[in-house]
Short mmCIF file of C-alpha atoms in Angstrom, two decimals:
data_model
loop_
_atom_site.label_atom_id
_atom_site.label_comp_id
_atom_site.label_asym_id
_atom_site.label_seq_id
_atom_site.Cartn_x
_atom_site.Cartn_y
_atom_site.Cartn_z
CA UNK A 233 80.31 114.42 110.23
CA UNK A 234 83.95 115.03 110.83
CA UNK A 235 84.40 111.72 112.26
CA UNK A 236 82.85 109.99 109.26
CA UNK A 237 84.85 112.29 106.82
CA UNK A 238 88.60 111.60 108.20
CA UNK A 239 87.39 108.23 108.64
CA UNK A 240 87.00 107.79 104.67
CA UNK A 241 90.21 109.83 103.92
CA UNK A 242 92.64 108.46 105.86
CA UNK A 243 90.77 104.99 107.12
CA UNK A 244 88.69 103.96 104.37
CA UNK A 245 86.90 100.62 104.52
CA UNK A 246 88.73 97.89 103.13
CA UNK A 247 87.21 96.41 99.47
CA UNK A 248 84.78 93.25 99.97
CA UNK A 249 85.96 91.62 96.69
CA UNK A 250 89.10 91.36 94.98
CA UNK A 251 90.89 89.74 91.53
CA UNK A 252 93.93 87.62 91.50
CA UNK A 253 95.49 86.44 88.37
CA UNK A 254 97.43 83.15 88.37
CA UNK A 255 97.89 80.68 85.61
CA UNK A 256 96.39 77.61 83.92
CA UNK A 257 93.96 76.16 86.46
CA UNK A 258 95.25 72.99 87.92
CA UNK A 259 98.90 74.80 88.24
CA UNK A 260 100.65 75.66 91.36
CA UNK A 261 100.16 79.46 91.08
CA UNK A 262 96.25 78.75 90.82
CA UNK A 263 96.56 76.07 93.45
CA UNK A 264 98.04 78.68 96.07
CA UNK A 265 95.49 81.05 95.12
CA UNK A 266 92.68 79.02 96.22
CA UNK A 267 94.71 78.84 99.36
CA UNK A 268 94.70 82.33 99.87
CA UNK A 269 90.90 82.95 98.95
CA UNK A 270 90.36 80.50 101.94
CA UNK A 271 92.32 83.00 104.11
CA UNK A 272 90.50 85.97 102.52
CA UNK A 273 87.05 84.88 103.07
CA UNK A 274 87.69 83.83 106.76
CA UNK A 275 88.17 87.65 106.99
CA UNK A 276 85.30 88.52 105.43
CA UNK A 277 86.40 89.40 101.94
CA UNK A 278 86.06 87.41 98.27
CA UNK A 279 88.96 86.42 96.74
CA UNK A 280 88.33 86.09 92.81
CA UNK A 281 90.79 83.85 90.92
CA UNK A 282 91.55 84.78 87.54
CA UNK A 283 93.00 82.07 85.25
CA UNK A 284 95.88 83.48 82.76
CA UNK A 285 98.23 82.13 80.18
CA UNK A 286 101.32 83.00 82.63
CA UNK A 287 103.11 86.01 83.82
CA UNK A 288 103.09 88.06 80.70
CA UNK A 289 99.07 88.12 81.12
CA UNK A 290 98.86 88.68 84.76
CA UNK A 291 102.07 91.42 84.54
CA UNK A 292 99.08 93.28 82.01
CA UNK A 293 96.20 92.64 84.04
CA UNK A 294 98.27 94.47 87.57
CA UNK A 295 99.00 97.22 85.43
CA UNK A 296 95.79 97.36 83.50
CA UNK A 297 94.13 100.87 84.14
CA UNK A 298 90.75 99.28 84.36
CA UNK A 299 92.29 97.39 87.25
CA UNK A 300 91.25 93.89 86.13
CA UNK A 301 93.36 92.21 88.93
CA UNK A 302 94.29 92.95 92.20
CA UNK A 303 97.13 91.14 92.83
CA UNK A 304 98.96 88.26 91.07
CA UNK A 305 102.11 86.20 90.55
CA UNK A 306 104.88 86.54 88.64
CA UNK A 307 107.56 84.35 87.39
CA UNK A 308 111.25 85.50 88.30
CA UNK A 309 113.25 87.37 85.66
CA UNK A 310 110.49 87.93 83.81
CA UNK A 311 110.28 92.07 83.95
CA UNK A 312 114.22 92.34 83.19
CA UNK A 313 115.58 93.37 80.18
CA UNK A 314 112.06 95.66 80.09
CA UNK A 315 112.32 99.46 81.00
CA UNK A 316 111.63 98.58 84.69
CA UNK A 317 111.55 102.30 86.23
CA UNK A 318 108.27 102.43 84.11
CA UNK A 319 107.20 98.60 84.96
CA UNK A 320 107.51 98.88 88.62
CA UNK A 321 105.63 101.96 88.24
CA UNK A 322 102.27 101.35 90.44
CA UNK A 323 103.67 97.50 90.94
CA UNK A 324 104.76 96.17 94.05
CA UNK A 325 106.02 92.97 95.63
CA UNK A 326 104.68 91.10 98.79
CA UNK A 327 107.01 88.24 98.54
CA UNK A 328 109.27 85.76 96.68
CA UNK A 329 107.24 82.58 97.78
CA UNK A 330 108.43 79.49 95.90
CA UNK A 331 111.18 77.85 94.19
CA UNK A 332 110.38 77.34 90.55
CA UNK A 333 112.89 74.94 88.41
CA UNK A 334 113.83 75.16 84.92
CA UNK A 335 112.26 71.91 83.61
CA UNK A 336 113.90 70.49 80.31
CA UNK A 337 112.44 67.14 79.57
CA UNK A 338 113.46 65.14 76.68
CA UNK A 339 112.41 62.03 74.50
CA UNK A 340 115.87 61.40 74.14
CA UNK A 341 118.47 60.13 77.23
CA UNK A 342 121.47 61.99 76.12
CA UNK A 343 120.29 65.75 76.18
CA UNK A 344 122.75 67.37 78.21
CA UNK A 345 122.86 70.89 76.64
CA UNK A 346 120.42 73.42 74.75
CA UNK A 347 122.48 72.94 71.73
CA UNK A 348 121.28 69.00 71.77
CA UNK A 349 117.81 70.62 70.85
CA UNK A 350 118.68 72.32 67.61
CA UNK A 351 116.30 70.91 65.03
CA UNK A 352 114.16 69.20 66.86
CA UNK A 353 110.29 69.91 67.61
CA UNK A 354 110.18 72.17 71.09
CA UNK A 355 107.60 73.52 73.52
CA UNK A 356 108.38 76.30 75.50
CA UNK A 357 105.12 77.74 76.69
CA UNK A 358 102.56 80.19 74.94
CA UNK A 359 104.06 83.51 73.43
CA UNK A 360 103.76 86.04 76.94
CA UNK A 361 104.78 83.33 79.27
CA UNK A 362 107.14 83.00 81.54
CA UNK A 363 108.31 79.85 80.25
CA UNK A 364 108.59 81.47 76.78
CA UNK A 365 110.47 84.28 77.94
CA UNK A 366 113.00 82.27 79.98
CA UNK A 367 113.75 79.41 77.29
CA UNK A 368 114.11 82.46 74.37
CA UNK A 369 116.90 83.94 76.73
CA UNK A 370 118.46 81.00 77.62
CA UNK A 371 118.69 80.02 74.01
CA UNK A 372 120.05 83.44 73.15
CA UNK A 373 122.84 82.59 75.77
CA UNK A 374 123.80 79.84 73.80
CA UNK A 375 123.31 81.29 70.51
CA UNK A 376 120.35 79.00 69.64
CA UNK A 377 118.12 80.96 67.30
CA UNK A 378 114.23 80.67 66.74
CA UNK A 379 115.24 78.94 63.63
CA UNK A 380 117.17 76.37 64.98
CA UNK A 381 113.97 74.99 66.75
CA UNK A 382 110.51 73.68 65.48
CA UNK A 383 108.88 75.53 68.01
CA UNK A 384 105.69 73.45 68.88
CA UNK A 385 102.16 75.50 70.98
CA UNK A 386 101.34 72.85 73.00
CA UNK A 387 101.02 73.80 76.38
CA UNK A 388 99.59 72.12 79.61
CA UNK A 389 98.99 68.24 80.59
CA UNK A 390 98.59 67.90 76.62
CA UNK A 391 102.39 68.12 76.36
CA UNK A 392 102.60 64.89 78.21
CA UNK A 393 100.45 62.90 75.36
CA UNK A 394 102.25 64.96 72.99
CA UNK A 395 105.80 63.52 74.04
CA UNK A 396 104.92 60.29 74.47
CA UNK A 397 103.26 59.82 70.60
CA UNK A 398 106.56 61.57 69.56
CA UNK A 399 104.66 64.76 68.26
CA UNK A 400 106.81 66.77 70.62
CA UNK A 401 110.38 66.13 71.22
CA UNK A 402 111.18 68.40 74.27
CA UNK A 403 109.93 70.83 76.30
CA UNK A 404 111.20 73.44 78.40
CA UNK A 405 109.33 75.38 81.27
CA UNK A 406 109.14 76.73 84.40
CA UNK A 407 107.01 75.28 87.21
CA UNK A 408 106.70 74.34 90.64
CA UNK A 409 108.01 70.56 91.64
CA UNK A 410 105.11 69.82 92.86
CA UNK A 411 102.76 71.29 89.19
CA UNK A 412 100.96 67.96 87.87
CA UNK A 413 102.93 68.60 84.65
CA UNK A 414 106.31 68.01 86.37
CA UNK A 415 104.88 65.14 87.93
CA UNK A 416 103.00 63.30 85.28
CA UNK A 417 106.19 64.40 82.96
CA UNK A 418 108.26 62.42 85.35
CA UNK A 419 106.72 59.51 86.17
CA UNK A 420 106.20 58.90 82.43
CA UNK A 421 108.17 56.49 80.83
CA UNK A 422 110.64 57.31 77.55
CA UNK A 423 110.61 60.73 78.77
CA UNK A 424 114.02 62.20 80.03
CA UNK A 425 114.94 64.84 82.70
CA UNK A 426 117.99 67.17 81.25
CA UNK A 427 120.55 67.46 83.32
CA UNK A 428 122.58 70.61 81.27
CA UNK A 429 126.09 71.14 81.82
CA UNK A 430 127.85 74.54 82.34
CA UNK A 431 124.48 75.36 84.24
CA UNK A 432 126.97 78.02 86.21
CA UNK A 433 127.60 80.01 82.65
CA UNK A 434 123.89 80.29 82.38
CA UNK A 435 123.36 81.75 85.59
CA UNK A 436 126.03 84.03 85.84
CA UNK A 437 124.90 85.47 82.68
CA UNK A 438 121.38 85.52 83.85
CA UNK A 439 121.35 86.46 87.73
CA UNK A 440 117.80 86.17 88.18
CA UNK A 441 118.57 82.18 87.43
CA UNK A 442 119.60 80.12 90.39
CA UNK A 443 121.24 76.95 90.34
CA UNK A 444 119.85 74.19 93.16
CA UNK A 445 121.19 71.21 93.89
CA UNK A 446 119.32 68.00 93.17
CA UNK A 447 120.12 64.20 94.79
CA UNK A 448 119.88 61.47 92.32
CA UNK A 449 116.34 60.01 92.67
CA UNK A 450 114.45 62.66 94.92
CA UNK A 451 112.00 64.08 92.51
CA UNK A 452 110.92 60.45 91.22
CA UNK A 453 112.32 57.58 93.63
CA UNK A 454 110.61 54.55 91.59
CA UNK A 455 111.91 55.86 88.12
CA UNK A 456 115.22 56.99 89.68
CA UNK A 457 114.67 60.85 88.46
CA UNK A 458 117.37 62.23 88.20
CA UNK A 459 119.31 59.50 86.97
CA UNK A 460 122.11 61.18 89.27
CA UNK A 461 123.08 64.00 91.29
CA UNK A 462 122.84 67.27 89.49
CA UNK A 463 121.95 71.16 89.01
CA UNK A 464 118.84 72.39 88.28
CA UNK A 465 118.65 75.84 87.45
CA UNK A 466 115.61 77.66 89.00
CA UNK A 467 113.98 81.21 89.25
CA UNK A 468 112.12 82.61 92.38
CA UNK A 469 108.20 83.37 92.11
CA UNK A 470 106.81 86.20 93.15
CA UNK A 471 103.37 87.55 94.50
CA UNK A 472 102.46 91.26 93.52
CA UNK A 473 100.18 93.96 94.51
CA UNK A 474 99.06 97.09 92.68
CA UNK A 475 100.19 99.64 94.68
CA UNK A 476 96.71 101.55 95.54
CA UNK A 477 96.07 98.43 97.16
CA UNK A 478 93.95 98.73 100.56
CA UNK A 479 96.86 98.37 102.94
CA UNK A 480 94.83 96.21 105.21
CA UNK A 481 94.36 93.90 102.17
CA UNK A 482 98.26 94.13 101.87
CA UNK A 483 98.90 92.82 105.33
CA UNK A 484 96.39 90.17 104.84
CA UNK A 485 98.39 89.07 101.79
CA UNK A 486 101.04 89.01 103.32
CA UNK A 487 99.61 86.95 106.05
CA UNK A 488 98.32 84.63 103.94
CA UNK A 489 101.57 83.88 102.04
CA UNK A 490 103.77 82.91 105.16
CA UNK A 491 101.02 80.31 106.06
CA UNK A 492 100.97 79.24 102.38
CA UNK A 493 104.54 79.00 101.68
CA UNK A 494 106.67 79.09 104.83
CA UNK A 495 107.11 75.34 104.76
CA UNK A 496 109.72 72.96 103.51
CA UNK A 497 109.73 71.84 100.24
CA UNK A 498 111.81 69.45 97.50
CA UNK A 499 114.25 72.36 96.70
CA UNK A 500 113.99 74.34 99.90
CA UNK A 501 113.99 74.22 103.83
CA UNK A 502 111.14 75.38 106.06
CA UNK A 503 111.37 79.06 106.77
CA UNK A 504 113.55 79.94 103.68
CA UNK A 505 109.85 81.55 102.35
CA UNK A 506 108.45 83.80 101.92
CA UNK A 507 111.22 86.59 101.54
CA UNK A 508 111.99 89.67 99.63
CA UNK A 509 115.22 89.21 98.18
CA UNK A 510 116.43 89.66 94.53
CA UNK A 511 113.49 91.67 93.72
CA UNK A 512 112.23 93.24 90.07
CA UNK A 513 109.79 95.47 91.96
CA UNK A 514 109.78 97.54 95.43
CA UNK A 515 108.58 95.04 98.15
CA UNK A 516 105.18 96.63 99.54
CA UNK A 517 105.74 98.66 103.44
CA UNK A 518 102.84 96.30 104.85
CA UNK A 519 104.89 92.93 103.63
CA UNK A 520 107.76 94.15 105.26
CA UNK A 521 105.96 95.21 108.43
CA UNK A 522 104.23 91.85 108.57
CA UNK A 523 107.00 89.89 108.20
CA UNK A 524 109.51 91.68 110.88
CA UNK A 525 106.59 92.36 113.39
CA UNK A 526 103.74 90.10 112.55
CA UNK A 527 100.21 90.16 111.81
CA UNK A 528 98.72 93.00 114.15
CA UNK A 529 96.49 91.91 116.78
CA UNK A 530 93.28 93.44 115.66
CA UNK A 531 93.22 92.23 112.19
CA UNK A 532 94.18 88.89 112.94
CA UNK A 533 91.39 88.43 115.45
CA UNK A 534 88.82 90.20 113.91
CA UNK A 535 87.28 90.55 110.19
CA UNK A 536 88.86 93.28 108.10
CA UNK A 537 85.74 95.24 108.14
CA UNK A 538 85.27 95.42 112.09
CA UNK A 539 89.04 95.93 112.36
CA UNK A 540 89.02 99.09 110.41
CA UNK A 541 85.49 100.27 112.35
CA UNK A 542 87.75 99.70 115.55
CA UNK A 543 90.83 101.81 113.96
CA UNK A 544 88.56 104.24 113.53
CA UNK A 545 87.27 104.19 117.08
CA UNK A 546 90.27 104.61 118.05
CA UNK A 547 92.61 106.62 116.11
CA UNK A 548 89.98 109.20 115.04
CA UNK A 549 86.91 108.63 117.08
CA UNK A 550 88.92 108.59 120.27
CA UNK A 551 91.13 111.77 119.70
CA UNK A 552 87.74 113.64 118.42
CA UNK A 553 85.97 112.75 121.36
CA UNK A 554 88.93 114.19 123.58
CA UNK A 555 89.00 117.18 121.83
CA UNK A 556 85.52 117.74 121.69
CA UNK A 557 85.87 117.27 125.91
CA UNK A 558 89.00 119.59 125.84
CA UNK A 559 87.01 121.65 124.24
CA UNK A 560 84.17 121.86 126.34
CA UNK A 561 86.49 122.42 129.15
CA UNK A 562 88.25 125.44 127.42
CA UNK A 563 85.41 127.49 125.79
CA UNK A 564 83.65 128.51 128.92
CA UNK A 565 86.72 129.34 130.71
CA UNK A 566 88.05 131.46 127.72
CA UNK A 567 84.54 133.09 127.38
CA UNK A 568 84.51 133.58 131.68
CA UNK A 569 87.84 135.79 130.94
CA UNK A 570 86.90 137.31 127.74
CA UNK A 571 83.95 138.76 129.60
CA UNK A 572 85.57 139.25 132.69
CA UNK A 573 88.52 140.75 131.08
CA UNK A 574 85.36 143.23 129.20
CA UNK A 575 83.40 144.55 132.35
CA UNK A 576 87.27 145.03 134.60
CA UNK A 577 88.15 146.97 131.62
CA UNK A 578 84.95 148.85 131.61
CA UNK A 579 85.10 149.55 135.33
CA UNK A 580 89.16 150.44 134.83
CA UNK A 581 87.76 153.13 132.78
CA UNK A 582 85.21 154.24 135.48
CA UNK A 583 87.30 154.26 137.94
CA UNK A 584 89.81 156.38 136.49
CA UNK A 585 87.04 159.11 135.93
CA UNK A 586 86.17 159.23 139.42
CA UNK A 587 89.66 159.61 140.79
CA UNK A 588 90.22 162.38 137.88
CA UNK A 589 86.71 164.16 139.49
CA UNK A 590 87.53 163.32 143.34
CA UNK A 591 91.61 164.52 142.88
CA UNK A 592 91.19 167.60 140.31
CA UNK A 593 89.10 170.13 139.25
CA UNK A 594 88.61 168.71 135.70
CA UNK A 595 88.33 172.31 133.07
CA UNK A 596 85.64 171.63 130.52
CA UNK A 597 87.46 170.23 127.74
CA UNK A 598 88.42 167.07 130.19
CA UNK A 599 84.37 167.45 131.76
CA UNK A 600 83.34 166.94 127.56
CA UNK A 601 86.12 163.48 127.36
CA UNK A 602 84.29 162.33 130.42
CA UNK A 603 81.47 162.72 129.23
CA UNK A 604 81.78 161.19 125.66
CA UNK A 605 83.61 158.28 127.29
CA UNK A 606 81.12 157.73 129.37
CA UNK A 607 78.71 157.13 126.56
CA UNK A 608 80.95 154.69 124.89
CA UNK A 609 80.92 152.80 127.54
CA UNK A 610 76.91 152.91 127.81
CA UNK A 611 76.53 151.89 124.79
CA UNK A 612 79.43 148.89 124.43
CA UNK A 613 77.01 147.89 127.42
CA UNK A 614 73.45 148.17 125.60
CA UNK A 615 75.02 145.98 122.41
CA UNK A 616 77.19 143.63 124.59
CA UNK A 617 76.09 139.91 124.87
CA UNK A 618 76.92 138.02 127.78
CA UNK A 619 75.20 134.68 129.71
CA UNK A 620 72.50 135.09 132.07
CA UNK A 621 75.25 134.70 135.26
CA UNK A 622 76.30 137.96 134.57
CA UNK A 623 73.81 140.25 134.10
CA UNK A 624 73.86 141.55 137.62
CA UNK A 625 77.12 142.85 136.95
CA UNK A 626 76.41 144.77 133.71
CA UNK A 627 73.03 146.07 135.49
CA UNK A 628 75.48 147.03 138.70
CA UNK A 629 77.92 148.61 136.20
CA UNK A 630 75.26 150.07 133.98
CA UNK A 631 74.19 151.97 137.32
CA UNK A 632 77.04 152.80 138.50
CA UNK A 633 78.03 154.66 135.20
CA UNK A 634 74.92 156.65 135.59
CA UNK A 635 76.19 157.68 139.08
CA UNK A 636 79.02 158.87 137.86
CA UNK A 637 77.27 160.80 134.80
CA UNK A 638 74.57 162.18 137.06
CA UNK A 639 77.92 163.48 139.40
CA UNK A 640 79.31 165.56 136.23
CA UNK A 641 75.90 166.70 136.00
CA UNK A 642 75.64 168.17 139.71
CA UNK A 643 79.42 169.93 139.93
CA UNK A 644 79.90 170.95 136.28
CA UNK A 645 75.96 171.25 134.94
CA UNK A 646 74.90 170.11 131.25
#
């Protein structure tokens, strides 16, 4: 019972199933979730993906208290400006994995600043997205107000069809190079990459915005996109956890995004991710663990389940069984000298008495202690319990007290 009760306090069995909320199905954030429930379920657990209208959604889902989602992504940048002490509360990160660009695309060729957009029809993303809360800063930066813009709702692979039958004039998001949007957006024809100037205000001004360097051609060789060698400006996505998380579930997370996401890509060398740099929430003990030491052995050879049985085995199982030995080893030598200890002390006694009776000539107040000490001893004896192995010495001692009282008896009468 006491194995089986520390076992589910401190070593409780990992959860079989688990939420993750990502974005738009078909992006890259529910793309590399399907990745991970691969990983998940070759460990024995379900990975559930949750499809959400961006970061604003999945931010409310982590921190939901009936704990709709498990874990999820999150664009970068998008928790500042909020009261963070109480955002990061129960929220934490596993890892920055991915580069995600700024996108401004464009029917027209000469957009080369925000301010070029004033008055003309925009898409920035649904009202809680990432996209939306990165283009409404930006413009803010520039002093571009809501008012300046027709802001248009269309979102996803419709804003392609949109820009092409001139219903939308530009849009502005954040996504992974290698989202279908980005990639249908630039291999369209009449539609523009932005290349904005004075990127390096921007980013100063917003630190969570990083500016990467991009060689004329490399995102679209056969339409030459970029037209030429530029800056795009990019935030860093982010995986998080809620912080009750299992902490095996944690490590396997974490496991699961270095296989994902440790790779080259377009705006980044092999190895640059995952990290945990430039953070909006503490990074999680388990990612760090996993990252600086590795995956442990156990769990990585094993399924969660049978990895926390063998924990068990052998940080509580083992030491319980040891003291359980110990203290089989311990008892009956403390209970040999408890009852040793008893009868020497009762003989100590006895002895004294009969040097007292063999040295002196005891008057009869001593003759009456004798006496009544003799009887306590008697009948500590009749009441005391002791193994079978020693009842020849009690009976000896028993006897040998009635010597001794049968003595008093024959020099010094009743």
């Amino acid at each position: 019972m006491a194995f089986f009760a520390l076992s589910d306090t401190y070593l409780p069995i990992p959860p079989s199933s688990l939420n993750i909320t990502t974005g738009r199905v078909g992006g890259m954030y529910h793309e590399h979730a399907k990745r991970y429930a691969e990983i998940f379920a070759s460990k024995g657990i379900t990975l559930n993906i949750l499809e959400s209208a961006g970061s604003g959604q999945n931010l409310e889902r982590l921190r939901s208290v009936s704990r709709e989602a498990d874990m999820g992504f999150l664009q970068g940048g998008f928790a500042l400006g909020e009261q963070l002490s109480a955002e990061a509360q129960g929220i934490q990160t596993i890892a920055r994995v991915d580069v995600e660009p700024i996108w401004v695309f464009s029917r027209f060729k000469d957009v080369d600043s925000l301010l070029r957009l004033q008055g003309q029809r925009v898409t920035m993303g649904q009202l809680g997205s990432g996209s939306r809360a990165v283009a409404t800063r930006m413009f803010e930066q520039v002093r571009l107000e809501p008012k300046d813009l027709i802001v248009s709702e269309t979102v996803g692979m419709e804003i392609v069809s949109a820009m092409r039958e001139g219903r939308v004039d530009a849009a502005i998001f954040v996504a992974s190079v290698d989202a279908p949007l980005v990639k249908a957006l630039l291999d369209s024809p009449g539609i523009h990459l932005a290349q904005l100037k004075r990127s390096a205000g921007l980013s100063e001004r917003l630190p969570y915005l990083n500016p990467r360097f991009v060689a004329a051609g490399s995102l679209n060789p056969t339409r030459l996109q970029p037209p030429q060698d530029g800056i795009l400006l990019s935030t860093l996505a982010g995986v998080l956890v809620r912080e009750e998380l299992h902490p095996m579930i944690k490590r396997l997370l974490a496991q699961a995004v270095q296989q994902t996401h440790s790779g080259a890509g377009p705006l980044h060398r092999a190895g640059e991710f995952p990290h945990l740099k430039q953070l909006e929430f503490p990074s999680a003990p388990q990612a760090r663990e996993v990252m600086r030491n590795g995956y442990p052995w156990l769990e990585q050879h094993l399924s969660l389940h049978t990895a926390q049985w063998a924990y068990r085995l052998l940080f509580i199982g083992l030491p319980l069984a040891l003291l359980a030995f110990t203290l089989s080893q311990l008892i009956p030598r403390y209970l040999h000298w408890r009852i040793e200890s008893s009868i020497n002390g009762w003989y100590g006694e006895l002895k004294f008495i009969e040097n007292d009776l063999g040295t002196t000539t005891p008057g009869g107040l001593e003759i009456a202690r004798y006496r009544k000490q003799l009887a306590h001893i008697s009948e500590q004896l009749f009441h005391y319990q002791a193994p079978q192995a020693y009842m020849q010495r009690l009976y000896m001692l028993h006897q040998h007290i009635k010597l001794v009282q049968s003595q008093l008896v024959q020099r010094h009468g009743r």
